[in-house]
mmCIF file of C-alpha atoms in Angstrom:
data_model
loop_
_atom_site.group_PDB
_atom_site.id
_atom_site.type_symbol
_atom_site.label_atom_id
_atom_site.label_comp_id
_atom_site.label_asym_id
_atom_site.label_seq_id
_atom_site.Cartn_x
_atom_site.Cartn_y
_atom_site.Cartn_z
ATOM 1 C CA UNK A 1 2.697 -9.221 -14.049
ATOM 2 C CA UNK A 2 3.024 -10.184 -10.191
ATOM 3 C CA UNK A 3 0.487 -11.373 -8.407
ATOM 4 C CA UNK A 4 -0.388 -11.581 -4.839
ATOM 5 C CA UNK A 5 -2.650 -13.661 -2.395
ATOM 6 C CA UNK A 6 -3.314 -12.894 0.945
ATOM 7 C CA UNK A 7 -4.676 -15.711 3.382
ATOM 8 C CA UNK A 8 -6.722 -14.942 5.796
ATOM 9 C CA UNK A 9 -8.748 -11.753 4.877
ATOM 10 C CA UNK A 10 -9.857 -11.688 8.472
ATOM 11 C CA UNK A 11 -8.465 -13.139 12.070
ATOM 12 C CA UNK A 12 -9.049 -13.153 15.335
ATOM 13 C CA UNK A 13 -7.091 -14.129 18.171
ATOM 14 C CA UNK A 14 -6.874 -13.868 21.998
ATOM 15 C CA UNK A 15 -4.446 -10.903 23.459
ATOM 16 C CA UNK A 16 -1.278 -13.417 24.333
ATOM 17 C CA UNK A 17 -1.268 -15.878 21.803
ATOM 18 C CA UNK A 18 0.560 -16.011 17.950
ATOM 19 C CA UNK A 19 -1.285 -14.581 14.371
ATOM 20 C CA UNK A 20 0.114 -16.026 11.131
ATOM 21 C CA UNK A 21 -0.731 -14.524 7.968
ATOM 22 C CA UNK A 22 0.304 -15.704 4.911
ATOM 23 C CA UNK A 23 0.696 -14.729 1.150
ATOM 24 C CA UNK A 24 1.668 -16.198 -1.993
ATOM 25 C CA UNK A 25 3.333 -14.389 -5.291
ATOM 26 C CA UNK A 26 3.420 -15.670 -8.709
ATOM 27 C CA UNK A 27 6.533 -13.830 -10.119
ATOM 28 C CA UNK A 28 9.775 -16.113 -9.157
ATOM 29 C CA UNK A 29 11.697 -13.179 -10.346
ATOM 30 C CA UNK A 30 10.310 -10.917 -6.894
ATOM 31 C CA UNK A 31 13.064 -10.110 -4.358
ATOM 32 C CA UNK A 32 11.579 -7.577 -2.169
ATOM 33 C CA UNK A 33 8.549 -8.639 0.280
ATOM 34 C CA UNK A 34 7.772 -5.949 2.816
ATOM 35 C CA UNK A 35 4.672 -5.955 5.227
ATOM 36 C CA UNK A 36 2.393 -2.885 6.126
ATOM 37 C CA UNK A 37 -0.105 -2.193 9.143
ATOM 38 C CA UNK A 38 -2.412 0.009 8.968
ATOM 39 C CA UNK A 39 -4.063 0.820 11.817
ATOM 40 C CA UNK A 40 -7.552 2.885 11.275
ATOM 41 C CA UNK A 41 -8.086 6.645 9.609
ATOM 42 C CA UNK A 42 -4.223 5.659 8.810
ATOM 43 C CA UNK A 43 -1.994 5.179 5.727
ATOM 44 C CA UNK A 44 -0.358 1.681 5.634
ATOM 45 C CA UNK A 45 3.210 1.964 7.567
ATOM 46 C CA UNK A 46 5.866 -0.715 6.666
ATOM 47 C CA UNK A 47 6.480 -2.722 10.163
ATOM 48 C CA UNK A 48 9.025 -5.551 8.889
ATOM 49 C CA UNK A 49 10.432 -6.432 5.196
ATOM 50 C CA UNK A 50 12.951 -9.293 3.696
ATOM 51 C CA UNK A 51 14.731 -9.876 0.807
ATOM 52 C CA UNK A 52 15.303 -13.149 -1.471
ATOM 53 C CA UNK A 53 18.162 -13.998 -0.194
ATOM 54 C CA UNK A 54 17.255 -14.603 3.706
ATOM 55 C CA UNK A 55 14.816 -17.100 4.449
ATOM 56 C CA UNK A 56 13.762 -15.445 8.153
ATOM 57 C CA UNK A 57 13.995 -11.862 9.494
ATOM 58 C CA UNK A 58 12.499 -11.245 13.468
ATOM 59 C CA UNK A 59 12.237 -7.708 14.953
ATOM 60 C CA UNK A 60 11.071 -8.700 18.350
ATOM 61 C CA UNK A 61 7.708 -9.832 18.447
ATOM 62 C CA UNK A 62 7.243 -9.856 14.625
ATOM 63 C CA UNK A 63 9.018 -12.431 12.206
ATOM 64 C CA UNK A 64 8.683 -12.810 8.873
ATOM 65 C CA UNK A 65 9.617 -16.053 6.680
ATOM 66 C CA UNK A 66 10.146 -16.429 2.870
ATOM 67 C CA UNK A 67 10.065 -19.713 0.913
ATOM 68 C CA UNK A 68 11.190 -18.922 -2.690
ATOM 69 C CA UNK A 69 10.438 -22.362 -3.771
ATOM 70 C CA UNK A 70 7.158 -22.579 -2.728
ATOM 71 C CA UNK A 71 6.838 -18.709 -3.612
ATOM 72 C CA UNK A 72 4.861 -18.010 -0.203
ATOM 73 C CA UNK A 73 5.987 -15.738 2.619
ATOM 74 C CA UNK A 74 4.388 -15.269 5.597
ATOM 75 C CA UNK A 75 4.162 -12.475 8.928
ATOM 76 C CA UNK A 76 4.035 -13.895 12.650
ATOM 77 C CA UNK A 77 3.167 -12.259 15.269
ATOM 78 C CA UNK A 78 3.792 -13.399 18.881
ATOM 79 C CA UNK A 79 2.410 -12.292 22.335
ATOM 80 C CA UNK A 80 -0.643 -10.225 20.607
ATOM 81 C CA UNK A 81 -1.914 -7.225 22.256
ATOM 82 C CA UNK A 82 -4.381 -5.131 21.788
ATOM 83 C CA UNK A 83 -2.636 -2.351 19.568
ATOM 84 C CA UNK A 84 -1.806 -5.342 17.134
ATOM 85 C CA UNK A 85 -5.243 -4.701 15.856
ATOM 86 C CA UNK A 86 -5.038 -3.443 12.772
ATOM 87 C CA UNK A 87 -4.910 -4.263 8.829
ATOM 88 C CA UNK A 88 -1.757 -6.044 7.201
ATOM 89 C CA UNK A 89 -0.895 -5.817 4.113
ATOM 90 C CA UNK A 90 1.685 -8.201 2.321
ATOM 91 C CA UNK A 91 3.585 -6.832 -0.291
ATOM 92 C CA UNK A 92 6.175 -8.503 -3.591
ATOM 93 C CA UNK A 93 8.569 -6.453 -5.713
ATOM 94 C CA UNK A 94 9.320 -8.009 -9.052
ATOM 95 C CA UNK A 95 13.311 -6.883 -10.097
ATOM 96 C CA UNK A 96 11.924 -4.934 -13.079
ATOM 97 C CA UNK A 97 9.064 -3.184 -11.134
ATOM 98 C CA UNK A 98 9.167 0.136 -10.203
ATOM 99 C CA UNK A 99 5.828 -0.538 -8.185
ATOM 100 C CA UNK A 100 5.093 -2.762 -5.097
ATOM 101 C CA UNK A 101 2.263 -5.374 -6.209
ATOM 102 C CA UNK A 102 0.043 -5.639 -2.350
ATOM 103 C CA UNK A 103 -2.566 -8.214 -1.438
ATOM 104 C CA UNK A 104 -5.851 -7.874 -0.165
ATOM 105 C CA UNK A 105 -5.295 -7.550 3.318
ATOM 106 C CA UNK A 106 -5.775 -9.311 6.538
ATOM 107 C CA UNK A 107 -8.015 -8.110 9.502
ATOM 108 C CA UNK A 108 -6.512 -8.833 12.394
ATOM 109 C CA UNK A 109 -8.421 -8.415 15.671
ATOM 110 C CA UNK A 110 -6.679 -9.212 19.372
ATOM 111 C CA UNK A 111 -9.747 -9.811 22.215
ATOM 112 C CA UNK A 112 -8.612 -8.340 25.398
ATOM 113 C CA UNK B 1 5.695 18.686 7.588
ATOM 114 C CA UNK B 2 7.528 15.733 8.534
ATOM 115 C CA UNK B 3 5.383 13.230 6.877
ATOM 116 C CA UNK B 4 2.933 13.064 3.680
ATOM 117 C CA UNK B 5 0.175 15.270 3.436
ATOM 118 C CA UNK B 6 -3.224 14.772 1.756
ATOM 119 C CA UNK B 7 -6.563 16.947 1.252
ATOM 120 C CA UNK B 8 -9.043 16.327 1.598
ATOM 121 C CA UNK B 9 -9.457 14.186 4.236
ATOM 122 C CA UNK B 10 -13.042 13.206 2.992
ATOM 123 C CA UNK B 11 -14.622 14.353 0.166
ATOM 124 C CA UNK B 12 -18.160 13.690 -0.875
ATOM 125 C CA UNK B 13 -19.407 14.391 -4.731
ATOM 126 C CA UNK B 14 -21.992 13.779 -7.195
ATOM 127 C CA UNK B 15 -21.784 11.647 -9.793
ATOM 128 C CA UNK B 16 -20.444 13.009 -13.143
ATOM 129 C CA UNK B 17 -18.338 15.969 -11.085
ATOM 130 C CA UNK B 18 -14.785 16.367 -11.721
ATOM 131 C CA UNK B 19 -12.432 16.171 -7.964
ATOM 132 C CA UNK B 20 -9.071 16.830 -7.597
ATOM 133 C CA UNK B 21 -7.025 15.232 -4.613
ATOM 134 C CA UNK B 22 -3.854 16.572 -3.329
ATOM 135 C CA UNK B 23 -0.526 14.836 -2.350
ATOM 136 C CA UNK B 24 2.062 16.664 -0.305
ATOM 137 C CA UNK B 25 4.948 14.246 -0.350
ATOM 138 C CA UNK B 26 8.070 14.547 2.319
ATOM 139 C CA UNK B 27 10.276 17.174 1.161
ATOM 140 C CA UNK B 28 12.942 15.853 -0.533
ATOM 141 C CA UNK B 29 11.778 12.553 -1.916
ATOM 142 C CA UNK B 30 11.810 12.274 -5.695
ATOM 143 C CA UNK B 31 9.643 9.458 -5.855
ATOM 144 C CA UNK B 32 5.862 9.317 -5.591
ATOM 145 C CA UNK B 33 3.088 7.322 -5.596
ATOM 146 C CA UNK B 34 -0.281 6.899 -6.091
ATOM 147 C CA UNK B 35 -2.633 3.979 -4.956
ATOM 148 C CA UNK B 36 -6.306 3.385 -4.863
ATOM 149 C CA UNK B 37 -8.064 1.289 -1.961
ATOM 150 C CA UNK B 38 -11.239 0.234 -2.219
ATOM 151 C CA UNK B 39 -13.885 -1.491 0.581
ATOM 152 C CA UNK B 40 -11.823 -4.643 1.539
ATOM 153 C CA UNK B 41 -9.425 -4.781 -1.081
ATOM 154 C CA UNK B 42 -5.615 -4.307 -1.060
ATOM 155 C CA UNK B 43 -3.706 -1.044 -2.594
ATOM 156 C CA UNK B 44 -4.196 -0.944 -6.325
ATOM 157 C CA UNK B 45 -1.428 0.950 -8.249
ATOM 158 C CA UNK B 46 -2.375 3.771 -10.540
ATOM 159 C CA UNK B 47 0.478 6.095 -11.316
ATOM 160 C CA UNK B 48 4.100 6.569 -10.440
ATOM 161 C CA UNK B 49 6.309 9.800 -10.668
ATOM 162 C CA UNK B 50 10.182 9.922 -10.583
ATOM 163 C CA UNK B 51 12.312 13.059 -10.726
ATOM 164 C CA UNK B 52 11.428 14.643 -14.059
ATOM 165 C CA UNK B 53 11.039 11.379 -15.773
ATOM 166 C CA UNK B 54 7.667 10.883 -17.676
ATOM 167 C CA UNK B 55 5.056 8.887 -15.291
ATOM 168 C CA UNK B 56 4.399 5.344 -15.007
ATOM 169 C CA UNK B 57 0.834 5.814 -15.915
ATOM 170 C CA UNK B 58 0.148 2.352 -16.425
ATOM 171 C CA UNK B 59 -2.112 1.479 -13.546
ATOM 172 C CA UNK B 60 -5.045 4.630 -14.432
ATOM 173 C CA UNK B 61 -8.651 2.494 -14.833
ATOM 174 C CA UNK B 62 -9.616 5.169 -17.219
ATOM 175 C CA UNK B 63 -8.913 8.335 -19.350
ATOM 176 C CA UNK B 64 -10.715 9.722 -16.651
ATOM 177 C CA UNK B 65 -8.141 9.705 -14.508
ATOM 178 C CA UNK B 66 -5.193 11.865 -14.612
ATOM 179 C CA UNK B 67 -2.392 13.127 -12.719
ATOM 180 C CA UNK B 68 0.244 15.772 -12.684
ATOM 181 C CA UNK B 69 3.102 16.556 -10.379
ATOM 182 C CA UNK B 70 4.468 20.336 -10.501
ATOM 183 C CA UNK B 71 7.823 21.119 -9.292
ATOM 184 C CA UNK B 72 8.921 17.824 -8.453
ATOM 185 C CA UNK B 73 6.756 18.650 -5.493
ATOM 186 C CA UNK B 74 3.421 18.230 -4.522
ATOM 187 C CA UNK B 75 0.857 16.325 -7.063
ATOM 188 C CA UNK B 76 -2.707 15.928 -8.016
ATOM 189 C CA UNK B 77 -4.937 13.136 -8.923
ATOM 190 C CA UNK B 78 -8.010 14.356 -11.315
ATOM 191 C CA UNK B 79 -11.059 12.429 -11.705
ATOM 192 C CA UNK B 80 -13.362 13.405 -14.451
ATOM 193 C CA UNK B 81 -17.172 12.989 -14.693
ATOM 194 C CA UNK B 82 -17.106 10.635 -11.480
ATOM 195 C CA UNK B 83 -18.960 7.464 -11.426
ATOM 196 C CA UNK B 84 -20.118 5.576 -8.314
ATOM 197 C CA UNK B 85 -17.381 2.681 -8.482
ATOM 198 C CA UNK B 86 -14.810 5.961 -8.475
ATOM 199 C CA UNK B 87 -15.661 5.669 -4.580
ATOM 200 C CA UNK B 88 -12.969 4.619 -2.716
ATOM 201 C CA UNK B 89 -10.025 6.012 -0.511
ATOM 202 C CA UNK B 90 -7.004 7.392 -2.267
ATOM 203 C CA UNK B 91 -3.709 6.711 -1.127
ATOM 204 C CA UNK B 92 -0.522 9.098 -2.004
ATOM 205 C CA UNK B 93 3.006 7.530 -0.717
ATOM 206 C CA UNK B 94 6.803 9.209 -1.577
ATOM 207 C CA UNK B 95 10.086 7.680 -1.186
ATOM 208 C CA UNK B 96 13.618 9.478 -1.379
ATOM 209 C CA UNK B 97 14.862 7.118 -4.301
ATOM 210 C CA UNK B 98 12.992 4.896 -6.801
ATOM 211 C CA UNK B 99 14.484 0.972 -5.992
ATOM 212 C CA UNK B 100 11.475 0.350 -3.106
ATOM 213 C CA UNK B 101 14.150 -2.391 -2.181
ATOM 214 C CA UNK B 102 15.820 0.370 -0.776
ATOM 215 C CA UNK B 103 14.199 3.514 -0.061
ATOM 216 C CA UNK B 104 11.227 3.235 2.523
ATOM 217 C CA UNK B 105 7.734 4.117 0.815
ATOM 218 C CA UNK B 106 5.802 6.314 3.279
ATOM 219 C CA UNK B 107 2.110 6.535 2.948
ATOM 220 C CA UNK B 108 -0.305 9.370 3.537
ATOM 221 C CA UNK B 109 -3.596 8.811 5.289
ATOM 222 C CA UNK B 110 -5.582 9.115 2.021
ATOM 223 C CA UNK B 111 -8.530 10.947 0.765
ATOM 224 C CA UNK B 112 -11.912 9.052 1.594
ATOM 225 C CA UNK B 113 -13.841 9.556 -1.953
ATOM 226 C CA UNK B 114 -17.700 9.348 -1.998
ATOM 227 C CA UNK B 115 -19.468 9.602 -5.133
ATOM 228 C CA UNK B 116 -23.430 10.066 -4.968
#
């Protein structure tokens, strides 16, 4: 079955500047990679996603890149603010699943 | 209500007790989901419903856990005789259609599950 990493499990960064988070997937046969926040007391809500066939998707300050060689994709985040904070979960969806496999989450905290 | 519902919002047991968590998916989706997040971990799958096709119940840890969804509707999660590493929060999530490629998977804000 898939499986997914999630680099790094926590992350801090200063309101203004960038936050990468990346993940990799073991299953080349994955065409769906969404991302989730989830912000505390929350469930996860899906914020950006992209398919195999694109290699970058933005959504203003949020961009998301896929590398299907490599089988690593990876969430950026520009101009951090404060309501950034939250956790982010990547996400893979193998063609036969009927299930999204997640990884283990990333922390991220923006200091005002 | 416009999005998924869950109750309990916390609910604190002793060990060996059965629970029983609630899902209250948006109206409408066939789909739904159940996930299990423990302290610092990611979602871990445990069962999947779709229309009135039999459940994915591939990702249950244990014959103590069981599920059922009535009406195509709302759906509960059963944990027999609970044991400490049951602890954990529960997440339900729904989607109109099945292909997650395609149909949006919307998340409740879980049941916090604390066994003594």
């Amino acid at each position: 079955g898939e499986n997914v990493e999630q680099h790094p499990s926590t992350l801090s960064v200063q309101e203004g500047d960038s936050a990468v988070i990346k993940c990799t997937y073991s299953d080349s046969a994955s065409n769906y990679f969404p991302w989730y926040k989830q912000e505390l007391g929350k469930g996860p809500q899906l914020i950006i996603d992209i398919r195999s066939n694109v290699g970058e998707k933005k959504d203003q300050r949020i961009a998301v890149t896929l590398n299907k060689t490599a089988k690593h994709f990876s969430l950026h985040i520009t101009e951090t603010q404060p309501e950034d904070s939250a956790v982010y979960f990547c996400a893979a969806l193998s063609g036969s699943a009927r299930q999204l496999t997640f990884g283990s989450g990333t922390q991220l905290t923006v200091l005002p | 209500g416009a999005g998924v519902s869950q109750s309990p919002s916390n609910k604190v047991t002793e060990k060996g007790k059965d629970v029983e968590l609630r899902c209250d998916p948006i109206s409408g989706h066939t789909a739904l989901y159940w996930y299990r997040q423990s302290l610092g971990q990611g979602l871990e799958f445990l069962i999947y419903f779709q229309g009135n096709s039999a459940p994915d119940k591939s990702g249950l840890p244990s014959d103590r856990f069981s599920a059922e969804r009535t009406g195509g509707s709302v759906s509960t999660l059963t944990i027999q005789r609970t044991q400490q590493e049951d602890s954990a929060v529960y997440l339900c999530a729904s989607s109109l259609g099945f292909d997650l490629a395609k149909n949006i998977q919307y998340f409740g804000a879980g049941t916090r599950l604390s066994v003594l």
